[in-house]
Coordinates of C-alpha atoms in Angstrom, one line a residue:
M601 CA -25.9 -13.8 5.2
E602 CA -22.2 -13.8 5.8
I603 CA -21.4 -14.9 2.3
R604 CA -23.6 -12.1 0.9
I605 CA -21.8 -9.5 3.0
I606 CA -18.4 -10.8 1.8
L607 CA -19.5 -10.7 -1.8
R608 CA -20.5 -7.1 -1.3
G609 CA -17.1 -6.4 0.1
A610 CA -15.4 -8.0 -2.9
L611 CA -17.7 -6.0 -5.3
S612 CA -16.6 -2.8 -3.6
G613 CA -13.0 -3.9 -4.1
V614 CA -13.6 -4.5 -7.8
I615 CA -15.1 -1.0 -8.2
A616 CA -12.1 0.4 -6.3
G617 CA -9.7 -1.6 -8.4
I618 CA -11.2 -0.2 -11.6
L619 CA -10.7 3.4 -10.3
G620 CA -7.2 2.5 -9.2
F621 CA -6.3 1.2 -12.6
A622 CA -7.6 4.3 -14.3
F623 CA -5.5 6.5 -12.0
A624 CA -2.4 4.3 -12.5
R625 CA -2.8 4.2 -16.2
V626 CA -3.0 8.0 -16.5
F627 CA -0.5 9.1 -13.9
A628 CA 1.8 6.3 -12.9
E629 CA 2.5 4.6 -16.2
P630 CA 4.4 7.5 -17.7
V631 CA 6.7 7.5 -14.7
I632 CA 7.1 3.7 -15.0
D633 CA 8.1 4.1 -18.7
K634 CA 10.9 6.5 -17.6
A635 CA 12.1 4.0 -15.0
I636 CA 12.2 1.2 -17.6
A637 CA 14.1 3.4 -20.1
Y638 CA 16.7 4.2 -17.4
E639 CA 17.0 0.5 -16.5
S640 CA 17.5 -0.5 -20.1
G641 CA 20.3 2.0 -20.6
R642 CA 21.9 1.1 -17.3
D643 CA 22.0 -2.6 -18.2
D644 CA 23.7 -1.8 -21.5
V645 CA 26.4 0.2 -19.7
L646 CA 27.0 -2.5 -17.1
A647 CA 27.3 -5.1 -19.8
A648 CA 29.9 -3.0 -21.7
L649 CA 31.9 -2.3 -18.5
N650 CA 32.0 -5.9 -17.5
K651 CA 33.0 -7.0 -21.0
A652 CA 35.8 -4.4 -21.1
A653 CA 37.0 -5.5 -17.7
G654 CA 37.0 -9.2 -18.7
R655 CA 34.2 -10.0 -16.2
V656 CA 31.3 -12.3 -16.7
V657 CA 28.3 -10.6 -18.4
A658 CA 25.0 -12.0 -17.2
P659 CA 22.6 -12.7 -20.1
D660 CA 19.3 -10.9 -20.3
G661 CA 16.4 -12.9 -19.0
P662 CA 13.5 -13.7 -21.3
E663 CA 10.6 -11.2 -21.6
I664 CA 7.6 -13.2 -20.5
F665 CA 5.1 -10.4 -21.1
S666 CA 5.5 -7.4 -23.4
R667 CA 5.4 -3.9 -22.1
T668 CA 2.0 -3.4 -23.8
I669 CA 0.5 -6.3 -21.9
Q670 CA 2.1 -5.2 -18.6
S671 CA 0.8 -1.7 -18.9
T672 CA -2.8 -2.7 -19.7
I673 CA -4.0 -6.2 -18.9
G674 CA -1.2 -6.9 -16.4
I675 CA -1.6 -3.8 -14.2
A676 CA -5.4 -3.9 -14.4
T677 CA -5.5 -7.6 -13.3
G678 CA -3.1 -6.9 -10.5
I679 CA -4.9 -3.9 -9.1
I680 CA -8.4 -5.2 -9.4
V681 CA -7.6 -8.6 -7.9
F682 CA -5.7 -6.9 -5.0
S683 CA -8.6 -4.5 -4.4
A684 CA -11.2 -7.3 -4.5
A685 CA -9.2 -9.3 -2.0
M686 CA -8.9 -6.3 0.3
G687 CA -12.6 -5.5 0.0
A688 CA -13.4 -9.1 1.0
L689 CA -11.0 -8.9 4.0
V690 CA -12.7 -5.7 5.1
A691 CA -16.1 -7.5 5.0
V692 CA -14.7 -10.5 7.0
A693 CA -13.3 -8.1 9.6
Y694 CA -16.7 -6.4 9.8
L695 CA -18.4 -9.8 10.4
V696 CA -15.9 -10.5 13.2
L697 CA -16.2 -7.1 14.9
H698 CA -19.8 -5.8 14.3
G699 CA -21.2 -7.5 17.4
R700 CA -18.6 -5.8 19.6
F701 CA -19.1 -2.2 18.7
R702 CA -22.4 -0.3 19.1
I703 CA -21.9 1.9 16.2
R704 CA -23.5 2.3 12.8
P705 CA -22.5 -0.5 10.3
R706 CA -21.3 2.0 7.8
N707 CA -19.1 3.8 10.3
L708 CA -17.5 0.5 11.4
A709 CA -16.8 -0.4 7.7
W710 CA -15.1 3.0 7.3
M711 CA -13.0 2.4 10.4
I712 CA -11.9 -1.1 9.2
A713 CA -10.9 0.2 5.8
G714 CA -9.0 3.1 7.4
F715 CA -7.1 0.6 9.6
G716 CA -6.4 -1.5 6.5
F717 CA -4.9 1.4 4.6
L718 CA -2.7 2.3 7.5
G719 CA -1.6 -1.3 8.3
V720 CA -1.3 -2.8 4.8
Y721 CA 0.3 0.1 3.0
L722 CA 1.0 3.5 4.6
L723 CA 2.8 2.4 7.8
P724 CA 5.0 -0.3 6.1
S725 CA 5.9 2.2 3.4
V726 CA 7.6 4.3 6.1
K727 CA 10.3 1.6 6.3
Y728 CA 10.1 0.0 2.8
P729 CA 8.4 2.5 0.4
A730 CA 7.2 1.5 -3.0
N731 CA 9.7 1.5 -5.8
P732 CA 9.4 1.6 -9.6
P733 CA 11.2 -0.7 -12.0
A734 CA 15.0 -0.4 -12.0
I735 CA 15.0 -0.2 -8.2
G736 CA 15.5 -3.5 -6.4
H737 CA 17.9 -6.4 -7.2
T738 CA 16.6 -9.7 -8.4
F739 CA 18.8 -11.6 -5.9
T740 CA 17.1 -9.9 -2.9
I741 CA 13.5 -10.1 -4.0
T742 CA 12.6 -13.0 -1.7
T743 CA 14.2 -11.3 1.3
R744 CA 12.5 -8.0 0.5
G745 CA 9.1 -9.7 0.2
Q746 CA 9.5 -11.4 3.6
L747 CA 10.6 -8.1 5.3
Y748 CA 7.6 -6.3 3.8
L749 CA 5.1 -8.9 4.9
S750 CA 6.7 -8.8 8.4
V751 CA 6.2 -5.1 8.6
V752 CA 2.6 -5.4 7.5
A753 CA 1.9 -8.1 10.1
C754 CA 3.5 -5.9 12.8
S755 CA 1.6 -2.8 11.7
L756 CA -1.8 -4.6 11.8
I757 CA -1.1 -6.3 15.2
L758 CA 0.1 -3.1 16.8
L759 CA -2.9 -1.1 15.4
G760 CA -5.2 -3.7 16.9
L761 CA -3.4 -3.5 20.3
A762 CA -3.6 0.3 20.2
A763 CA -7.3 0.2 19.6
C764 CA -7.8 -2.2 22.5
L765 CA -5.7 0.0 24.7
A766 CA -7.7 3.1 23.8
R767 CA -10.9 1.2 24.6
K768 CA -9.7 0.2 28.0
L769 CA -8.4 3.6 28.9
A770 CA -11.5 5.5 27.7
P771 CA -13.5 5.2 31.0
R772 CA -10.6 6.7 32.9
F773 CA -9.1 9.3 30.6
G774 CA -12.0 10.0 28.3
L775 CA -12.2 9.2 24.6
L776 CA -9.7 11.8 23.4
G777 CA -7.2 11.2 26.1
A778 CA -7.3 7.4 25.6
V779 CA -6.8 7.8 21.8
L780 CA -3.8 10.1 22.3
I781 CA -2.2 7.8 24.9
A782 CA -2.7 4.8 22.6
A783 CA -1.4 6.7 19.6
V784 CA 1.8 7.7 21.4
A785 CA 2.3 4.2 22.6
F786 CA 1.8 2.8 19.1
L787 CA 4.3 5.3 17.6
V788 CA 7.0 4.4 20.2
V789 CA 6.7 0.7 19.8
Y790 CA 6.4 0.9 16.0
G791 CA 9.4 3.1 15.8
V792 CA 11.4 0.6 17.7
V793 CA 10.2 -2.2 15.5
I794 CA 11.1 -0.5 12.2
G795 CA 14.4 0.6 13.7
L796 CA 15.4 -3.0 14.4
L797 CA 14.6 -4.1 10.8
P798 CA 17.5 -4.0 8.4
A799 CA 17.9 -1.4 5.7
L800 CA 17.7 -2.9 2.2
G801 CA 21.2 -1.7 1.4
D802 CA 22.5 -3.7 4.4
L803 CA 21.1 -7.1 3.2
P804 CA 23.9 -9.7 2.8
G805 CA 23.3 -10.0 -1.0
N806 CA 23.8 -6.3 -1.5
V807 CA 26.9 -6.2 0.7
A808 CA 28.4 -9.1 -1.3
A809 CA 27.7 -7.4 -4.6
S810 CA 29.2 -4.0 -3.6
S811 CA 32.4 -4.9 -5.3
Q812 CA 30.7 -5.2 -8.7
F813 CA 30.0 -2.5 -11.2
G814 CA 26.8 -0.6 -10.4
Y815 CA 26.4 -1.9 -6.9
A816 CA 27.8 0.7 -4.6
R817 CA 27.1 0.5 -0.9
A818 CA 24.1 2.5 0.1
A819 CA 21.2 2.5 2.6
T820 CA 18.7 1.5 -0.1
E821 CA 18.7 -0.4 -3.4
T822 CA 18.2 2.8 -5.4
P823 CA 20.7 2.7 -8.2
Q824 CA 23.8 4.9 -7.6
P825 CA 25.9 6.4 -10.4
I826 CA 27.9 3.8 -12.3
V827 CA 31.7 4.5 -11.9
N828 CA 34.8 2.7 -12.9
I829 CA 35.6 1.0 -9.6
L830 CA 38.9 -0.4 -10.9
S831 CA 42.3 1.1 -10.4
T832 CA 43.1 1.0 -14.1
P833 CA 41.4 2.8 -17.0
L834 CA 38.9 0.9 -19.2
T835 CA 38.2 1.4 -22.9
V836 CA 34.6 1.1 -23.8
G837 CA 33.4 1.9 -27.4
G838 CA 36.6 3.7 -28.2
K839 CA 36.4 5.9 -25.1
V840 CA 38.8 5.7 -22.2
I841 CA 37.2 5.7 -18.7
A842 CA 39.4 6.7 -15.9
P843 CA 39.3 5.2 -12.5
G844 CA 36.4 6.7 -10.5
Q845 CA 34.9 8.3 -13.5
I846 CA 31.1 8.4 -13.6
V847 CA 29.8 6.4 -16.6
Y848 CA 26.1 6.5 -16.1
P849 CA 24.0 8.7 -13.7
G850 CA 22.1 7.4 -10.7
F851 CA 18.3 7.0 -10.7
D852 CA 16.4 10.2 -11.2
A853 CA 15.1 11.4 -7.8
D854 CA 12.1 13.2 -9.4
V855 CA 10.9 10.0 -11.0
L856 CA 11.3 8.1 -7.7
W857 CA 9.4 10.8 -5.8
K858 CA 6.6 11.0 -8.3
F859 CA 6.2 7.2 -8.4
R860 CA 6.0 6.9 -4.6
W861 CA 3.6 9.9 -4.4
Y862 CA 1.3 8.4 -7.0
S863 CA 1.4 5.0 -5.2
V864 CA 0.2 6.7 -2.0
I865 CA -2.6 8.5 -3.8
N866 CA -3.6 5.3 -5.7
Q867 CA -3.8 3.2 -2.5
A868 CA -5.7 6.0 -0.7
L869 CA -8.2 6.0 -3.6
I870 CA -8.6 2.3 -3.5
W871 CA -9.2 2.0 0.3
L872 CA -11.5 5.1 0.3
T873 CA -13.6 3.7 -2.5
V874 CA -13.8 0.3 -0.6
A875 CA -15.0 2.1 2.5
L876 CA -17.6 4.2 0.8
V877 CA -19.0 1.6 -1.5
F878 CA -19.0 -1.2 1.0
G879 CA -20.5 1.0 3.7
A880 CA -23.3 2.0 1.3
L881 CA -23.9 -1.6 0.1
L882 CA -23.9 -2.9 3.7
E883 CA -26.5 -0.4 5.0
R884 CA -28.7 -1.1 2.0
F885 CA -28.4 -4.8 2.6
L886 CA -29.0 -4.6 6.4
G887 CA -31.6 -1.9 6.1
E888 CA -32.1 1.2 8.2
P889 CA -32.5 0.7 12.0
R890 CA -36.2 0.2 12.7
R891 CA -37.9 2.7 15.0
E892 CA -40.2 1.5 17.8
P893 CA -43.8 2.5 16.9
E894 CA -45.1 5.3 19.2
A895 CA -47.7 4.1 21.7
R896 CA -51.2 5.1 20.8
Q897 CA -53.0 7.2 23.2
A898 CA -56.3 6.0 24.5
P899 CA -59.2 8.1 23.1
G900 CA -60.5 10.6 25.7
P901 CA -64.1 11.5 26.4
V902 CA -66.0 13.1 23.6
P903 CA -66.6 16.7 24.5
A904 CA -70.2 17.7 24.8
I905 CA -71.7 19.7 22.0
S906 CA -73.2 22.9 23.1
G907 CA -77.0 23.1 22.7
Q908 CA -77.5 19.4 23.5
P909 CA -79.2 18.4 26.8

């Protein structure tokens, strides 16, 4: 029985992943193309500046997958596999919790999916939001991944503790009061946690690279305008670049905002689809709650027919 429920969770994730891919293909891919075009132009400018300054020019890495593959098979595989895994995890969580809550299975599945959306994506993105290509340095990718997973773990643990706190306080303060108290406690603790975590711009790798072209000190890894950081002019392509002169603009704020907004919508669509589809499949598998048959009344005396002795 457990395996069949988990398979239904994974199936709901696959359906959610297909919808998520369709959304990303229509809305997010044009934004990603703009980010990649910016990154390509930025790399060319940095190479020219480093060459003019007599610094080492890092060679371009090999392109393992073409842009066409990335925007079709690559993104589809990533979104569908992620969604299937999340759907299976929702099913596992349901199997663990369904005996502890006297609520309808569908409603419990909805609650678990909601907690998953909050803990896996929305709350961690408050500290470390999603970024398109061109944002994020290769030498900090391991540290950034570890930090993000740490925030995800903290979010899920604190959400679970908040739910337990609300359940214990409910008899004393009522359901609404208990939920409000638990929510305030969660926000306070979570605010302290994300406040203690470092900003991406303060990572040691970014601080060490701040003396290089294109790596200005900032709170994030969002590319800042490229300027001539040297005290002497540089000649690039026959043009003289004065000290402090902007050579290439920073990353477009509109592109960044749209990418992050589409990421939130895409994740909300995936988790909502998992909740609805898994809830429906679960109730169809388990069946509607059976009602107790009404007790049959004993037959009463047959009334006498008028005219008979």
